[in-house]
Coordinates of C-alpha atoms and ligand atoms in Angstrom, one line a residue:
X5 CA -7.0 11.8 -35.2
X6 CA -5.7 12.1 -31.4
X7 CA -2.7 12.0 -30.9
X8 CA -1.2 8.8 -28.5
X9 CA -1.1 9.2 -25.3
X10 CA 2.4 9.6 -23.8
X11 CA 3.8 10.0 -20.5
X12 CA 7.3 10.1 -18.6
X13 CA 8.9 9.6 -15.5
X14 CA 12.5 11.7 -15.7
X15 CA 13.9 11.1 -12.7
X16 CA 17.6 12.7 -12.3
X17 CA 19.8 10.2 -11.0
X18 CA 21.4 11.6 -7.9
X19 CA 20.0 9.4 -5.1
X20 CA 17.4 7.2 -3.1
X21 CA 13.6 7.7 -4.7
X22 CA 11.6 9.9 -2.2
X23 CA 7.6 9.1 -2.0
X24 CA 6.6 11.7 -4.1
X25 CA 8.5 10.8 -6.8
X26 CA 6.5 7.2 -6.7
X27 CA 3.8 9.4 -6.8
X28 CA 4.4 11.2 -10.0
X29 CA 5.4 7.7 -11.0
X30 CA 1.9 6.9 -10.1
X31 CA 0.2 9.1 -11.7
X32 CA 1.8 8.6 -14.6
X33 CA 1.8 5.1 -14.8
X34 CA -2.4 5.3 -14.0
X35 CA -3.1 8.1 -16.9
X36 CA -1.3 5.8 -19.7
X37 CA -2.9 3.0 -18.4
X38 CA -6.8 4.8 -18.4
X39 CA -5.6 6.1 -22.0
X40 CA -3.9 3.3 -23.6
X41 CA -1.7 5.3 -23.7
X42 CA 2.8 4.6 -23.0
X43 CA 4.5 5.1 -20.1
X44 CA 8.2 5.8 -20.5
X45 CA 11.5 6.5 -17.9
X46 CA 13.9 8.2 -19.3
X47 CA 17.3 9.1 -16.9
X48 CA 18.3 12.6 -16.8
X49 CA 21.3 12.7 -16.1
X50 CA 23.1 15.8 -17.5
X51 CA 24.3 17.4 -14.5
X52 CA 27.5 15.4 -14.6
X53 CA 28.6 17.1 -10.9
X54 CA 25.3 15.5 -9.3
X55 CA 25.7 12.2 -11.0
X56 CA 25.5 8.9 -8.8
X57 CA 26.4 6.0 -9.5
X58 CA 24.1 3.1 -9.1
X59 CA 21.3 5.2 -8.8
X60 CA 19.7 4.5 -12.3
X61 CA 20.2 0.8 -11.2
X62 CA 17.7 2.3 -7.8
X63 CA 15.0 3.2 -9.5
X64 CA 14.6 1.0 -11.9
X65 CA 14.3 -1.3 -9.0
X66 CA 11.9 0.4 -6.8
X67 CA 9.7 0.9 -10.1
X68 CA 9.9 -3.4 -10.4
X69 CA 9.1 -3.5 -6.5
X70 CA 5.8 -1.0 -7.2
X71 CA 4.7 -3.0 -9.8
X72 CA 4.9 0.5 -11.9
X73 CA 5.9 -0.7 -15.3
X74 CA 7.7 1.5 -17.9
X75 CA 6.9 0.6 -21.4
X76 CA 9.9 2.3 -22.5
X77 CA 13.2 3.0 -21.2
X78 CA 17.0 3.0 -20.6
X79 CA 16.9 -1.1 -19.2
X80 CA 14.3 -2.1 -21.7
X81 CA 14.6 0.3 -24.7
X82 CA 12.0 1.2 -27.3
X83 CA 11.1 3.4 -30.2
X84 CA 12.9 6.5 -29.2
X85 CA 16.2 5.6 -27.7
X86 CA 18.5 6.2 -26.3
X87 CA 16.3 6.8 -23.1
X88 CA 19.3 8.4 -20.9
X89 CA 20.5 12.1 -21.9
X90 CA 23.9 12.0 -21.3
X91 CA 23.8 9.7 -24.7
X92 CA 21.4 11.7 -26.7
X93 CA 24.1 15.0 -25.7
X94 CA 24.3 15.5 -29.8
X95 CA 21.3 16.2 -30.6
X96 CA 20.3 19.1 -28.3
X97 CA 23.2 21.0 -30.0
X98 CA 21.5 22.2 -33.2
X99 CA 18.3 23.4 -31.1
X100 CA 20.9 25.9 -28.6
X101 CA 22.6 27.2 -32.0
X102 CA 18.5 27.3 -33.5
X103 CA 17.6 29.5 -30.5
X104 CA 20.5 31.6 -31.0
X105 CA 20.3 32.1 -35.0
X106 CA 16.3 32.9 -34.0
X107 CA 17.7 35.7 -31.6
X108 CA 16.3 33.6 -28.7
X109 CA 19.6 32.5 -27.0
X110 CA 22.7 34.0 -26.8
X111 CA 26.6 32.9 -26.0
X112 CA 28.0 34.0 -22.6
X113 CA 31.4 34.5 -22.0
X114 CA 31.7 35.3 -18.6
X115 CA 33.7 33.5 -16.4
X116 CA 33.3 32.0 -13.1
X117 CA 34.7 34.7 -11.3
X118 CA 33.7 37.7 -13.4
X119 CA 30.3 36.2 -12.5
X120 CA 30.7 36.2 -9.1
X121 CA 32.1 39.3 -8.9
X122 CA 28.5 40.9 -10.3
X123 CA 27.0 38.9 -7.6
X124 CA 29.1 41.1 -5.3
X125 CA 28.9 44.7 -6.5
X126 CA 25.0 44.0 -8.2
X127 CA 22.3 43.5 -5.2
X128 CA 20.1 40.7 -6.0
X129 CA 22.1 40.0 -9.2
X130 CA 20.3 37.6 -11.6
X131 CA 21.9 36.9 -15.4
X132 CA 18.4 38.8 -16.8
X133 CA 17.5 41.7 -19.1
X134 CA 18.8 44.5 -16.2
X135 CA 22.1 42.7 -16.1
X136 CA 23.1 40.8 -19.4
X137 CA 23.8 44.6 -21.3
X138 CA 26.8 44.6 -18.8
X139 CA 28.3 41.5 -19.0
X140 CA 30.1 39.2 -22.0
X141 CA 28.3 37.7 -24.5
X142 CA 27.2 37.5 -27.6
X143 CA 24.5 40.2 -27.8
X144 CA 26.7 43.0 -26.1
X145 CA 30.2 41.6 -27.4
X146 CA 31.3 42.4 -31.9
X147 CA 30.3 39.4 -34.1
X148 CA 34.1 39.0 -35.2
X149 CA 34.8 38.5 -31.5
X150 CA 32.4 36.2 -31.2
X151 CA 33.4 34.1 -33.8
X152 CA 37.0 34.1 -32.7
X153 CA 35.9 33.4 -29.3
X154 CA 34.1 30.3 -29.9
X155 CA 37.1 29.2 -32.5
X156 CA 39.2 29.7 -29.5
X157 CA 37.3 27.3 -27.7
X158 CA 37.1 29.4 -24.7
X159 CA 34.7 28.3 -22.1
X160 CA 31.1 29.9 -22.6
X161 CA 27.6 28.5 -22.7
X162 CA 24.9 29.5 -24.1
X163 CA 21.4 31.7 -22.1
X164 CA 18.2 31.8 -23.1
X165 CA 17.3 35.6 -23.8
X166 CA 13.5 35.7 -21.9
X167 CA 11.3 38.8 -23.5
X168 CA 10.2 41.9 -21.6
X169 CA 6.9 43.2 -20.0
X170 CA 5.4 39.3 -21.1
X171 CA 2.4 37.4 -19.8
X172 CA 3.5 33.5 -19.8
X173 CA 0.6 30.9 -19.2
X174 CA -0.9 28.0 -19.3
X175 CA -3.3 25.8 -18.2
X176 CA -2.0 23.2 -15.6
X177 CA -4.0 20.1 -15.0
X178 CA -4.6 20.3 -12.0
X179 CA -3.9 24.0 -10.8
X180 CA -5.9 25.5 -13.8
X181 CA -4.3 29.1 -15.1
X182 CA -1.0 29.3 -14.0
X183 CA 0.2 33.1 -15.2
X184 CA 4.0 34.0 -14.6
X185 CA 5.3 37.6 -15.3
X186 CA 8.3 37.2 -17.8
X187 CA 10.5 40.1 -16.2
X188 CA 10.7 37.7 -13.3
X189 CA 12.8 35.2 -14.8
X190 CA 16.2 35.2 -15.5
X191 CA 18.0 34.0 -18.5
X192 CA 19.2 30.4 -17.7
X193 CA 21.9 28.6 -19.2
X194 CA 20.7 26.4 -22.1
X195 CA 23.9 24.2 -22.7
X196 CA 26.7 24.3 -20.3
X197 CA 30.6 24.3 -20.8
X198 CA 31.3 20.8 -21.3
X199 CA 28.5 21.0 -23.9
X200 CA 26.0 18.9 -21.9
X201 CA 22.3 20.6 -21.9
X202 CA 21.0 21.9 -18.9
X203 CA 17.7 20.3 -17.4
X204 CA 15.6 22.7 -19.3
X205 CA 16.9 22.3 -22.9
X206 CA 16.8 18.7 -22.5
X207 CA 13.8 18.3 -21.0
X208 CA 11.7 20.3 -23.8
X209 CA 14.1 18.7 -26.6
X210 CA 13.1 15.1 -25.1
X211 CA 9.5 15.6 -24.3
X212 CA 9.1 16.7 -28.3
X213 CA 11.3 13.9 -29.6
X214 CA 9.6 11.3 -28.0
X215 CA 6.2 13.0 -28.0
X216 CA 5.3 13.0 -24.6
X217 CA 1.7 14.7 -24.3
X218 CA 1.3 14.7 -20.6
X219 CA 4.2 16.0 -18.2
X220 CA 3.1 15.2 -14.8
X221 CA 5.6 16.5 -12.4
X222 CA 6.3 17.7 -8.7
X223 CA 4.9 21.2 -8.1
X224 CA 8.8 22.4 -7.2
X225 CA 8.8 22.7 -10.8
X226 CA 6.4 25.2 -11.5
X227 CA 8.8 27.9 -11.7
X228 CA 11.0 26.6 -14.4
X229 CA 7.6 26.4 -16.6
X230 CA 7.7 29.9 -18.4
X231 CA 11.2 28.5 -19.5
X232 CA 10.3 25.8 -20.8
X233 CA 6.8 27.7 -22.8
X234 CA 9.2 30.0 -24.3
X235 CA 11.3 27.9 -25.4
X236 CA 8.6 25.5 -27.0
X237 CA 7.4 28.5 -28.3
X238 CA 10.9 29.6 -29.8
X239 CA 11.4 26.1 -31.1
X240 CA 8.4 26.2 -33.4
X241 CA 7.1 23.6 -31.5
X242 CA 4.1 25.2 -29.5
X243 CA 1.1 23.1 -31.0
X244 CA 3.0 19.7 -29.8
X245 CA 4.0 21.2 -26.2
X246 CA 2.5 18.5 -23.6
X247 CA -0.3 19.6 -21.2
X248 CA 1.4 19.9 -17.7
X249 CA 0.2 18.6 -14.0
X250 CA 2.4 20.0 -11.3
X251 CA 1.5 17.4 -8.1
X252 CA 1.0 19.1 -5.0
X253 CA 3.8 18.4 -2.6
X254 CA 3.7 16.0 0.3
X255 CA 4.3 17.6 3.8
X256 CA 5.9 17.1 6.3
X257 CA 3.5 16.1 9.1
X258 CA 2.9 19.4 10.9
X259 CA 2.1 21.1 7.4
X260 CA 5.4 23.0 7.7
X261 CA 7.2 22.4 4.4
X262 CA 8.2 19.6 1.8
X263 CA 8.3 16.3 3.7
X264 CA 12.2 15.9 3.6
X265 CA 14.7 13.4 4.0
X266 CA 15.8 14.5 7.1
X267 CA 12.2 14.3 8.8
X268 CA 12.4 11.0 7.8
X269 CA 14.8 10.5 10.2
X270 CA 13.9 12.7 12.7
X271 CA 10.5 11.3 12.9
X272 CA 11.4 7.9 12.7
X273 CA 9.8 6.6 9.5
X274 CA 11.3 6.2 6.1
X275 CA 10.6 8.6 3.0
X276 CA 12.5 7.0 0.4
X277 CA 10.8 3.7 -1.5
X278 CA 13.5 1.4 -0.5
X279 CA 16.3 1.5 1.2
X280 CA 19.6 4.0 -0.3
X281 CA 22.7 3.6 0.7
X282 CA 24.6 7.0 -0.5
X283 CA 28.2 6.0 -2.1
X284 CA 30.3 8.8 -0.9
X285 CA 28.7 8.8 3.0
X286 CA 27.8 4.9 3.2
X287 CA 24.9 6.6 5.5
X288 CA 21.5 4.2 4.9
X289 CA 18.2 5.7 4.7
X290 CA 15.6 3.3 5.3
X291 CA 13.4 2.8 2.3
X292 CA 9.3 1.6 2.6
X293 CA 9.9 -2.0 1.5
X294 CA 12.3 -2.7 3.6
X295 CA 10.3 -1.5 6.9
X296 CA 7.7 -4.1 5.6
X297 CA 5.4 -2.3 3.5
X298 CA 3.3 -4.5 0.5
X299 CA 3.8 -2.7 -2.4
X300 CA 0.1 -2.2 -3.2
X301 CA -1.0 -0.9 0.3
X302 CA 2.0 1.8 0.1
X303 CA 0.3 3.0 -4.0
X304 CA -2.7 3.2 -2.4
X305 CA -1.7 5.4 0.5
X306 CA 0.5 7.8 -1.8
X307 CA -3.0 8.0 -4.1
X308 CA -4.8 9.1 -1.7
X309 CA -2.6 11.8 -0.7
X310 CA -4.3 14.4 -2.0
X311 CA -6.9 12.8 -4.0
X312 CA -10.2 10.7 -3.7
X313 CA -13.1 9.2 -5.8
X314 CA -15.9 12.1 -3.7
X315 CA -16.6 9.0 -1.6
X316 CA -16.2 7.3 1.4
X317 CA -13.8 4.1 0.2
X318 CA -10.0 4.3 1.0
X319 CA -8.9 1.0 -0.1
X320 CA -8.2 1.0 -3.8
X321 CA -6.6 -2.0 -6.2
X322 CA -4.0 -0.3 -8.7
X323 CA -6.3 -1.3 -10.9
X324 CA -8.9 0.2 -9.6
X325 CA -7.4 3.7 -9.6
X326 CA -6.6 2.9 -13.3
X327 CA -10.4 2.4 -13.1
X328 CA -11.8 5.4 -10.9
X329 CA -8.6 7.8 -10.7
X330 CA -9.3 11.5 -11.7
X331 CA -7.1 14.2 -12.3
X332 CA -9.9 16.6 -11.4
X333 CA -10.4 15.2 -8.2
X334 CA -6.6 16.1 -6.9
X335 CA -6.0 18.8 -4.5
X336 CA -4.1 21.6 -5.3
X337 CA -2.2 21.9 -1.7
X338 CA 0.2 20.2 -0.5
X339 CA -1.1 16.8 1.2
X340 CA 0.9 16.2 5.0
X341 CA 2.4 12.8 5.1
X342 CA 0.9 10.8 8.1
X343 CA 3.3 7.6 9.0
X344 CA 0.5 6.0 11.1
X345 CA -2.4 6.6 8.5
X346 CA 0.4 5.1 6.0
X347 CA 0.8 1.9 8.4
X348 CA -3.1 1.8 8.8
X349 CA -3.0 0.7 4.7
X350 CA -0.8 -1.7 5.1
X351 CA -2.3 -3.4 7.5
X352 CA -5.7 -3.3 5.5
X353 CA -3.9 -4.9 3.3
X354 CA -1.9 -7.4 5.2
X355 CA -5.6 -8.4 5.9
X356 CA -7.4 -8.2 2.5
X357 CA -4.5 -10.3 1.1
X358 CA -4.5 -14.1 0.9
X359 CA -2.2 -15.7 2.8
X360 CA -1.0 -17.6 -0.6
X361 CA -0.5 -14.2 -1.6
X362 CA 1.6 -13.0 1.4
X363 CA 3.6 -16.1 1.5
X364 CA 6.7 -15.1 -0.5
X365 CA 7.1 -11.7 1.5
X366 CA 6.2 -13.2 4.8
X367 CA 8.8 -16.3 3.6
X368 CA 12.1 -13.7 3.7
X369 CA 10.7 -12.7 7.1
X370 CA 11.9 -15.6 8.3
X371 CA 14.6 -16.3 5.7
X372 CA 16.1 -13.2 7.1
X373 CA 15.8 -14.6 10.7
X374 CA 17.4 -18.1 9.6
X375 CA 14.5 -19.5 10.6
X376 CA 13.5 -22.5 8.5
X377 CA 9.5 -22.7 7.3
X378 CA 7.5 -25.2 4.9
X379 CA 5.2 -23.3 2.1
X380 CA 2.3 -25.3 3.1
X381 CA 2.3 -24.8 7.3
X382 CA 3.0 -21.0 6.7
X383 CA 0.4 -20.2 4.4
X384 CA -1.7 -22.2 7.5
X385 CA 0.6 -19.3 9.9
X386 CA -0.1 -16.7 7.7
X387 CA -4.0 -16.9 8.2
X388 CA -4.0 -17.2 11.7
X389 CA -1.9 -14.2 12.6
X390 CA -2.4 -11.9 9.8
X391 CA -5.0 -10.2 11.1
X392 CA -2.8 -9.0 14.3
X393 CA -0.1 -7.1 11.8
X394 CA 0.9 -4.0 11.0
X395 CA 4.2 -4.1 9.1
X396 CA 5.2 -7.4 7.8
X397 CA 7.9 -8.2 10.5
X398 CA 5.0 -7.9 12.6
X399 CA 4.8 -11.8 11.1
X400 CA 7.8 -12.7 12.5
X401 CA 6.4 -11.1 15.8
X402 CA 3.5 -13.0 16.0
X403 CA 4.5 -16.7 14.8
X404 CA 7.9 -17.0 15.1
X405 CA 6.8 -19.6 17.5
X406 CA 5.1 -21.8 15.4
X407 CA 8.4 -22.5 13.9
X408 CA 10.8 -22.1 17.2
X409 CA 9.8 -23.0 20.8
X410 CA 9.9 -19.6 22.7
X411 CA 13.6 -19.3 24.4
X412 CA 12.0 -16.4 27.2
X413 CA 8.3 -17.0 29.1
X414 CA 6.5 -14.7 30.6
X415 CA 6.7 -16.3 33.9
X416 CA 5.9 -13.4 35.8
X417 CA 1.8 -14.1 34.3
X418 CA 1.8 -17.7 35.6
X419 CA 4.4 -18.1 38.9
X420 CA 2.7 -16.3 42.1
X421 CA -0.8 -17.9 41.3
X422 CA 1.5 -21.4 40.7
X423 CA 0.4 -24.6 42.8
X424 CA 0.8 -28.3 42.8
X425 CA -3.1 -28.5 41.5
X426 CA -2.4 -26.8 37.8
X427 CA 1.2 -28.9 38.1
X428 CA -0.9 -31.8 38.0
X429 CA -3.4 -30.5 35.5
X430 CA -1.1 -30.3 33.2
X431 CA 0.7 -33.5 33.5
X432 CA -2.9 -35.0 32.8
X433 CA -3.5 -33.3 30.3
X434 CA -0.6 -34.7 28.3
X435 CA -1.7 -38.0 29.2
X436 CA -5.2 -36.6 27.5
X437 CA -3.4 -35.7 24.4
X438 CA -1.5 -38.6 24.1
X439 CA -4.4 -40.8 23.6
X440 CA -7.0 -38.3 22.1
X441 CA -7.8 -37.7 18.7
X442 CA -5.6 -34.1 18.5
X443 CA -7.6 -33.1 15.3
X444 CA -10.0 -30.6 15.8
X445 CA -9.6 -27.0 18.2
X446 CA -13.0 -27.4 19.2
X447 CA -12.8 -30.2 20.2
X448 CA -9.3 -29.5 22.0
X449 CA -11.1 -26.9 24.0
X450 CA -13.6 -29.0 25.2
X451 CA -11.6 -32.0 26.3
X452 CA -9.3 -29.6 27.9
X453 CA -12.1 -27.6 29.8
X454 CA -13.3 -31.1 31.1
X455 CA -10.2 -31.4 32.4
X456 CA -9.7 -28.5 34.4
X457 CA -13.9 -29.0 35.2
X458 CA -12.9 -32.4 36.3
X459 CA -9.5 -31.3 38.1
X460 CA -11.9 -28.6 39.7
X461 CA -10.1 -25.6 38.3
X462 CA -11.6 -22.3 36.8
X463 CA -10.9 -22.9 32.8
X464 CA -8.9 -19.5 33.2
X465 CA -6.4 -20.6 35.8
X466 CA -5.1 -23.0 33.3
X467 CA -5.6 -21.7 29.9
X468 CA -3.7 -18.8 30.0
X469 CA -0.1 -20.8 32.0
X470 CA -1.1 -23.1 28.5
X471 CA -0.7 -20.2 25.8
X472 CA 2.4 -18.7 27.7
X473 CA 3.7 -22.6 27.3
X474 CA 3.2 -22.4 23.5
X475 CA 4.2 -19.1 23.1
X476 CA 6.1 -17.5 25.5
X477 CA 3.7 -14.9 26.5
X478 CA 0.3 -13.3 25.8
X479 CA -0.2 -12.9 22.5
X480 CA -1.6 -14.9 19.3
X481 CA -4.1 -16.0 17.7
X482 CA -6.7 -19.3 19.2
X483 CA -4.3 -21.3 21.6
X484 CA -6.0 -24.3 20.4
X485 CA -5.8 -23.5 16.7
X486 CA -1.6 -22.7 17.7
X487 CA -1.5 -26.7 19.7
X488 CA -3.2 -28.0 16.2
X489 CA -0.6 -26.1 14.1
X490 CA 2.6 -26.9 16.3
X491 CA 1.0 -30.3 16.3
X492 CA 0.7 -33.3 19.1
X493 CA 4.3 -34.4 19.5
X494 CA 5.8 -30.4 19.7
X495 CA 3.5 -29.4 22.0
X496 CA 3.5 -32.1 24.4
X497 CA 7.1 -31.1 24.2
X498 CA 6.8 -27.0 25.0
X499 CA 3.8 -28.2 27.9
X500 CA 6.8 -30.3 29.2
X501 CA 10.0 -27.5 28.7
X502 CA 8.0 -24.9 30.4
X503 CA 6.0 -26.6 33.2
X504 CA 9.1 -26.8 35.7
X505 CA 9.8 -23.0 35.0
X506 CA 6.6 -22.3 36.2
X507 CA 6.2 -24.0 39.9
Ligands
LIG6 N1 14.6 15.4 -14.1 C1 13.8 15.7 -13.1 C2 13.8 15.6 -11.8 O1 14.5 14.9 -11.2 C3 12.7 15.8 -14.0 C4 11.5 17.1 -14.1 C5 10.4 16.5 -15.1 O2 9.5 15.8 -14.6 O3 10.4 17.6 -16.3 O4 12.5 15.5 -11.3

């Protein structure tokens, strides 16, 4: 019987969630859904020096915002709990000891000063086959000495003993055959002096114990793969080793190197999923959520960084991605990030979404500006302006005038050409509105045009001023749709307010 597919996202809670991380989550999620599998969130917090308070909760909030909720995790539990590696500390030691017993790992007692000294005296120092026999470890010290040091609790680490002259290889789901020369791999620390495992030991032990079948992670982890392969083998678990997919990097817009938080600051776009404030420095890095992306657009954009379905289709819902996505079509090369294209996805998703589904997001935008709205009216307004919005805050620019009379008017666009005929026209128009039906945009337009003709005015001469009276500037949807949405009384009020300013 085939094993149940189980995948995991295994972040270290060290700060904001980079879009590369969200793409890894997305691929995990899609793969799990496609295969009726489980998606696990595991917090890799064994490096206490890099631990940042609040980062775990933040990651979970990002998952919620994206709608990529895991089936198991520290916040919801599951059959393989605990899902926080710091809470699994006692588990790892036995595996480190087993590796030592079988000759695949060793205790190293070198002090930080001794290692520093080795770095200063040996060119390109690495703890590996060329140096290990001249350092202070259980391979070089007599057995009694080792036992004595252990009994005295002398600080020590456990290192893997990487074999010489071996070709270590595996088949990556995206990159195909990948191989490493073991002579290039150093004896990485597996268990630290504080008794915590390093990432290398913990990731292998937990992927095994949590029955992970496929591991998706960023390409930056590829150099760690040989260590992990050796550990799977040395622990006798080779048969259960997950299949790996190392996802290509998201590159800077110019293609030179990995997209970093600094690039976002420099070029003026977010690189994190949601706002992240560094608790140490209070520095705020903006998120895609807060600048006004819809989660659907954000995920669609991320999926398309290095993937397509072989057709020209660019807009995919999450369900469609789950249906059509295939790892074979993921590019091996890194994908350049293009913020303009990201915004294009958002604009398309805003157009594609119903006004009702956009309502909660747009309401938040208006609430943040302190503008009172009512649901029915706002939904009507969203429908009128959504074609013109790229990011969610654009709804405020495009539609605030529906709820508040303009504070400023583009007077320059009308005043130089103003005359008393126009004043007379608008005075008459107010009477016309008062007396008329005010129920239909087409009828309103026809009546407006008729009045202009009766007064001997060209339609353009009064249409633009009317728009500016209602919205303040030369923008917005069809002017009679606006008037109708504002209602008779408010339309009259706005004409009366602006008229003296235009003369
Ligand atoms: N803890 C690693 C990270 O922070 C996880 C890498 C992996 O998925 O193996 O990204």
